[in-house]
């Protein structure tokens, strides 16, 4: 049973962020491993932008909600649940950087790996902080 409060929502968002970072790490490592394969297309992971849209849809409720008197009526507000947002792999067909047709730039992939590692570390530190706050309240 999940209780809907700020703590559980924060932990859920951090968990989802860490899962996306784990997937992103595997994708970047795969891109880097296949950098010299002819016609290889790099893959990206999209998650944060869709999660942001989901959270904004919940916060931007219109002042006037239209009543639906029939199932075929269109609603003027359809909030997205952040728990339905999953990280997705997307192939990059837009760029080409090498003569063999591969679009993987090894230096860029290493930079993305480092940035992703920092993002994961930050998420774990934030989760540790949240749990330390709960521990402090329970002790005190």
PDB file of C-alpha atoms in Angstrom:
ATOM      1  CA  UNK A   1       0.000   0.000   0.000  1.00  0.00           C
ATOM      2  CA  UNK A   2       1.499   3.331  -1.060  1.00  0.00           C
ATOM      3  CA  UNK A   3       0.619   6.345   1.053  1.00  0.00           C
ATOM      4  CA  UNK A   4       0.280   9.508  -1.047  1.00  0.00           C
ATOM      5  CA  UNK A   5       2.458  12.060   0.740  1.00  0.00           C
ATOM      6  CA  UNK A   6       5.503  14.165  -0.060  1.00  0.00           C
ATOM      7  CA  UNK A   7       7.971  11.628   1.347  1.00  0.00           C
ATOM      8  CA  UNK A   8       6.675   8.683  -0.655  1.00  0.00           C
ATOM      9  CA  UNK A   9       6.390  10.777  -3.828  1.00  0.00           C
ATOM     10  CA  UNK A  10       9.944  12.076  -3.397  1.00  0.00           C
ATOM     11  CA  UNK A  11      11.329   8.590  -2.811  1.00  0.00           C
ATOM     12  CA  UNK A  12       9.378   7.266  -5.789  1.00  0.00           C
ATOM     13  CA  UNK A  13      10.739  10.039  -8.042  1.00  0.00           C
ATOM     14  CA  UNK A  14      14.298   9.433  -6.812  1.00  0.00           C
ATOM     15  CA  UNK A  15      13.894   5.702  -7.396  1.00  0.00           C
ATOM     16  CA  UNK A  16      12.645   6.309 -10.933  1.00  0.00           C
ATOM     17  CA  UNK A  17      15.487   8.735 -11.593  1.00  0.00           C
ATOM     18  CA  UNK A  18      18.056   6.210 -10.383  1.00  0.00           C
ATOM     19  CA  UNK A  19      16.490   3.492 -12.552  1.00  0.00           C
ATOM     20  CA  UNK A  20      16.652   5.784 -15.579  1.00  0.00           C
ATOM     21  CA  UNK A  21      20.302   6.547 -14.785  1.00  0.00           C
ATOM     22  CA  UNK A  22      21.066   2.836 -14.589  1.00  0.00           C
ATOM     23  CA  UNK A  23      19.476   2.261 -18.002  1.00  0.00           C
ATOM     24  CA  UNK A  24      21.234   5.338 -19.384  1.00  0.00           C
ATOM     25  CA  UNK A  25      24.601   4.009 -18.154  1.00  0.00           C
ATOM     26  CA  UNK A  26      24.066   0.732 -20.004  1.00  0.00           C
ATOM     27  CA  UNK A  27      23.011   2.588 -23.172  1.00  0.00           C
ATOM     28  CA  UNK A  28      26.050   4.907 -23.101  1.00  0.00           C
ATOM     29  CA  UNK A  29      28.372   1.942 -22.491  1.00  0.00           C
ATOM     30  CA  UNK A  30      26.794   0.132 -25.452  1.00  0.00           C
ATOM     31  CA  UNK A  31      27.213   3.225 -27.631  1.00  0.00           C
ATOM     32  CA  UNK A  32      30.850   3.499 -26.616  1.00  0.00           C
ATOM     33  CA  UNK A  33      31.509  -0.210 -27.228  1.00  0.00           C
ATOM     34  CA  UNK A  34      30.065   0.053 -30.750  1.00  0.00           C
ATOM     35  CA  UNK A  35      31.663   3.381 -31.700  1.00  0.00           C
ATOM     36  CA  UNK A  36      33.734   1.812 -34.495  1.00  0.00           C
ATOM     37  CA  UNK A  37      30.996  -0.438 -35.905  1.00  0.00           C
ATOM     38  CA  UNK A  38      30.031   0.741 -39.412  1.00  0.00           C
ATOM     39  CA  UNK A  39      26.563   2.330 -39.659  1.00  0.00           C
ATOM     40  CA  UNK A  40      25.917   1.957 -35.903  1.00  0.00           C
ATOM     41  CA  UNK A  41      23.347   4.415 -34.591  1.00  0.00           C
ATOM     42  CA  UNK A  42      23.705   5.664 -31.048  1.00  0.00           C
ATOM     43  CA  UNK A  43      20.828   5.369 -28.613  1.00  0.00           C
ATOM     44  CA  UNK A  44      19.642   7.935 -26.083  1.00  0.00           C
ATOM     45  CA  UNK A  45      17.374   7.561 -23.071  1.00  0.00           C
ATOM     46  CA  UNK A  46      14.508  10.019 -22.631  1.00  0.00           C
ATOM     47  CA  UNK A  47      12.861  10.313 -19.255  1.00  0.00           C
ATOM     48  CA  UNK A  48      13.213  13.663 -17.495  1.00  0.00           C
ATOM     49  CA  UNK A  49      11.316  15.774 -20.026  1.00  0.00           C
ATOM     50  CA  UNK A  50       8.303  13.429 -20.001  1.00  0.00           C
ATOM     51  CA  UNK A  51       8.414  13.260 -16.204  1.00  0.00           C
ATOM     52  CA  UNK A  52       8.466  17.064 -16.053  1.00  0.00           C
ATOM     53  CA  UNK A  53       5.425  17.259 -18.345  1.00  0.00           C
ATOM     54  CA  UNK A  54       3.642  14.770 -16.106  1.00  0.00           C
ATOM     55  CA  UNK A  55       4.372  16.737 -12.938  1.00  0.00           C
ATOM     56  CA  UNK A  56       3.370  20.016 -14.639  1.00  0.00           C
ATOM     57  CA  UNK A  57       0.096  18.513 -15.834  1.00  0.00           C
ATOM     58  CA  UNK A  58      -0.811  17.713 -12.240  1.00  0.00           C
ATOM     59  CA  UNK A  59       0.054  21.232 -11.060  1.00  0.00           C
ATOM     60  CA  UNK A  60      -1.589  23.185 -13.914  1.00  0.00           C
ATOM     61  CA  UNK A  61      -5.209  22.372 -13.186  1.00  0.00           C
ATOM     62  CA  UNK A  62      -7.520  24.873 -14.930  1.00  0.00           C
ATOM     63  CA  UNK A  63      -9.744  27.109 -12.835  1.00  0.00           C
ATOM     64  CA  UNK A  64     -12.848  25.845 -14.618  1.00  0.00           C
ATOM     65  CA  UNK A  65     -13.268  22.138 -15.217  1.00  0.00           C
ATOM     66  CA  UNK A  66     -15.791  21.114 -17.848  1.00  0.00           C
ATOM     67  CA  UNK A  67     -18.322  18.481 -16.824  1.00  0.00           C
ATOM     68  CA  UNK A  68     -18.474  15.388 -18.973  1.00  0.00           C
ATOM     69  CA  UNK A  69     -22.069  14.247 -19.273  1.00  0.00           C
ATOM     70  CA  UNK A  70     -21.299  11.643 -21.908  1.00  0.00           C
ATOM     71  CA  UNK A  71     -18.341   9.215 -22.184  1.00  0.00           C
ATOM     72  CA  UNK A  72     -17.490  10.611 -25.647  1.00  0.00           C
ATOM     73  CA  UNK A  73     -17.114  14.180 -24.391  1.00  0.00           C
ATOM     74  CA  UNK A  74     -13.579  15.565 -24.359  1.00  0.00           C
ATOM     75  CA  UNK A  75     -12.188  16.769 -21.058  1.00  0.00           C
ATOM     76  CA  UNK A  76     -10.401  20.133 -20.863  1.00  0.00           C
ATOM     77  CA  UNK A  77      -7.862  18.724 -18.379  1.00  0.00           C
ATOM     78  CA  UNK A  78      -6.209  15.336 -18.420  1.00  0.00           C
ATOM     79  CA  UNK A  79      -3.540  14.986 -15.705  1.00  0.00           C
ATOM     80  CA  UNK A  80      -0.732  12.516 -16.305  1.00  0.00           C
ATOM     81  CA  UNK A  81       0.329  10.221 -13.491  1.00  0.00           C
ATOM     82  CA  UNK A  82       4.082  10.408 -12.881  1.00  0.00           C
ATOM     83  CA  UNK A  83       4.085   6.681 -12.091  1.00  0.00           C
ATOM     84  CA  UNK A  84       3.137   5.919 -15.702  1.00  0.00           C
ATOM     85  CA  UNK A  85       6.268   7.617 -17.070  1.00  0.00           C
ATOM     86  CA  UNK A  86       9.002   5.151 -18.011  1.00  0.00           C
ATOM     87  CA  UNK A  87      12.457   5.742 -19.488  1.00  0.00           C
ATOM     88  CA  UNK A  88      12.580   5.063 -23.223  1.00  0.00           C
ATOM     89  CA  UNK A  89      15.421   4.231 -25.582  1.00  0.00           C
ATOM     90  CA  UNK A  90      15.465   6.398 -28.699  1.00  0.00           C
ATOM     91  CA  UNK A  91      17.708   5.894 -31.740  1.00  0.00           C
ATOM     92  CA  UNK A  92      19.541   9.001 -32.954  1.00  0.00           C
ATOM     93  CA  UNK A  93      19.230   9.195 -36.749  1.00  0.00           C
ATOM     94  CA  UNK A  94      19.907  12.937 -36.971  1.00  0.00           C
ATOM     95  CA  UNK A  95      23.700  13.045 -36.580  1.00  0.00           C
ATOM     96  CA  UNK A  96      26.602  11.479 -38.433  1.00  0.00           C
ATOM     97  CA  UNK A  97      30.149  12.098 -37.244  1.00  0.00           C
ATOM     98  CA  UNK A  98      32.335   9.387 -38.766  1.00  0.00           C
ATOM     99  CA  UNK A  99      33.179   8.300 -42.290  1.00  0.00           C
ATOM    100  CA  UNK A 100      31.928   4.754 -41.662  1.00  0.00           C
ATOM    101  CA  UNK A 101      28.357   5.958 -41.076  1.00  0.00           C
ATOM    102  CA  UNK A 102      28.434   5.625 -37.288  1.00  0.00           C
ATOM    103  CA  UNK A 103      27.186   8.599 -35.342  1.00  0.00           C
ATOM    104  CA  UNK A 104      28.929   7.785 -32.039  1.00  0.00           C
ATOM    105  CA  UNK A 105      31.421  10.343 -30.762  1.00  0.00           C
ATOM    106  CA  UNK A 106      33.479   8.487 -28.124  1.00  0.00           C
ATOM    107  CA  UNK A 107      34.498  11.663 -26.301  1.00  0.00           C
ATOM    108  CA  UNK A 108      30.881  12.817 -26.066  1.00  0.00           C
ATOM    109  CA  UNK A 109      29.760   9.393 -24.789  1.00  0.00           C
ATOM    110  CA  UNK A 110      32.399   9.465 -22.030  1.00  0.00           C
ATOM    111  CA  UNK A 111      31.235  12.949 -21.022  1.00  0.00           C
ATOM    112  CA  UNK A 112      27.636  11.718 -20.952  1.00  0.00           C
ATOM    113  CA  UNK A 113      28.698   8.736 -18.804  1.00  0.00           C
ATOM    114  CA  UNK A 114      30.358  11.078 -16.301  1.00  0.00           C
ATOM    115  CA  UNK A 115      27.343  13.388 -16.214  1.00  0.00           C
ATOM    116  CA  UNK A 116      25.058  10.402 -15.704  1.00  0.00           C
ATOM    117  CA  UNK A 117      27.249   9.116 -12.856  1.00  0.00           C
ATOM    118  CA  UNK A 118      26.996  12.510 -11.146  1.00  0.00           C
ATOM    119  CA  UNK A 119      23.219  12.482 -11.580  1.00  0.00           C
ATOM    120  CA  UNK A 120      23.003   9.011 -10.015  1.00  0.00           C
ATOM    121  CA  UNK A 121      25.266  10.025  -7.119  1.00  0.00           C
ATOM    122  CA  UNK A 122      23.149  13.108  -6.459  1.00  0.00           C
ATOM    123  CA  UNK A 123      19.948  11.031  -6.455  1.00  0.00           C
ATOM    124  CA  UNK A 124      21.416   8.555  -3.944  1.00  0.00           C
ATOM    125  CA  UNK A 125      22.560  11.412  -1.696  1.00  0.00           C
ATOM    126  CA  UNK A 126      19.090  12.947  -1.856  1.00  0.00           C
ATOM    127  CA  UNK A 127      17.490   9.599  -0.950  1.00  0.00           C
ATOM    128  CA  UNK A 128      19.926   9.210   1.956  1.00  0.00           C
ATOM    129  CA  UNK A 129      18.995  12.694   3.159  1.00  0.00           C
ATOM    130  CA  UNK A 130      15.259  11.895   3.024  1.00  0.00           C
ATOM    131  CA  UNK A 131      15.735   8.717   5.045  1.00  0.00           C
ATOM    132  CA  UNK A 132      18.029  10.466   7.526  1.00  0.00           C
ATOM    133  CA  UNK A 133      15.267  13.031   8.131  1.00  0.00           C
ATOM    134  CA  UNK A 134      12.778  10.243   8.876  1.00  0.00           C
ATOM    135  CA  UNK A 135      15.320   8.512  11.134  1.00  0.00           C
ATOM    136  CA  UNK A 136      15.932  11.751  13.034  1.00  0.00           C
ATOM    137  CA  UNK A 137      12.197  12.241  13.572  1.00  0.00           C
ATOM    138  CA  UNK A 138      11.729   8.674  14.784  1.00  0.00           C
ATOM    139  CA  UNK A 139      14.653   8.940  17.224  1.00  0.00           C
ATOM    140  CA  UNK A 140      13.776  12.293  18.589  1.00  0.00           C
TER     141      UNK A 140
END
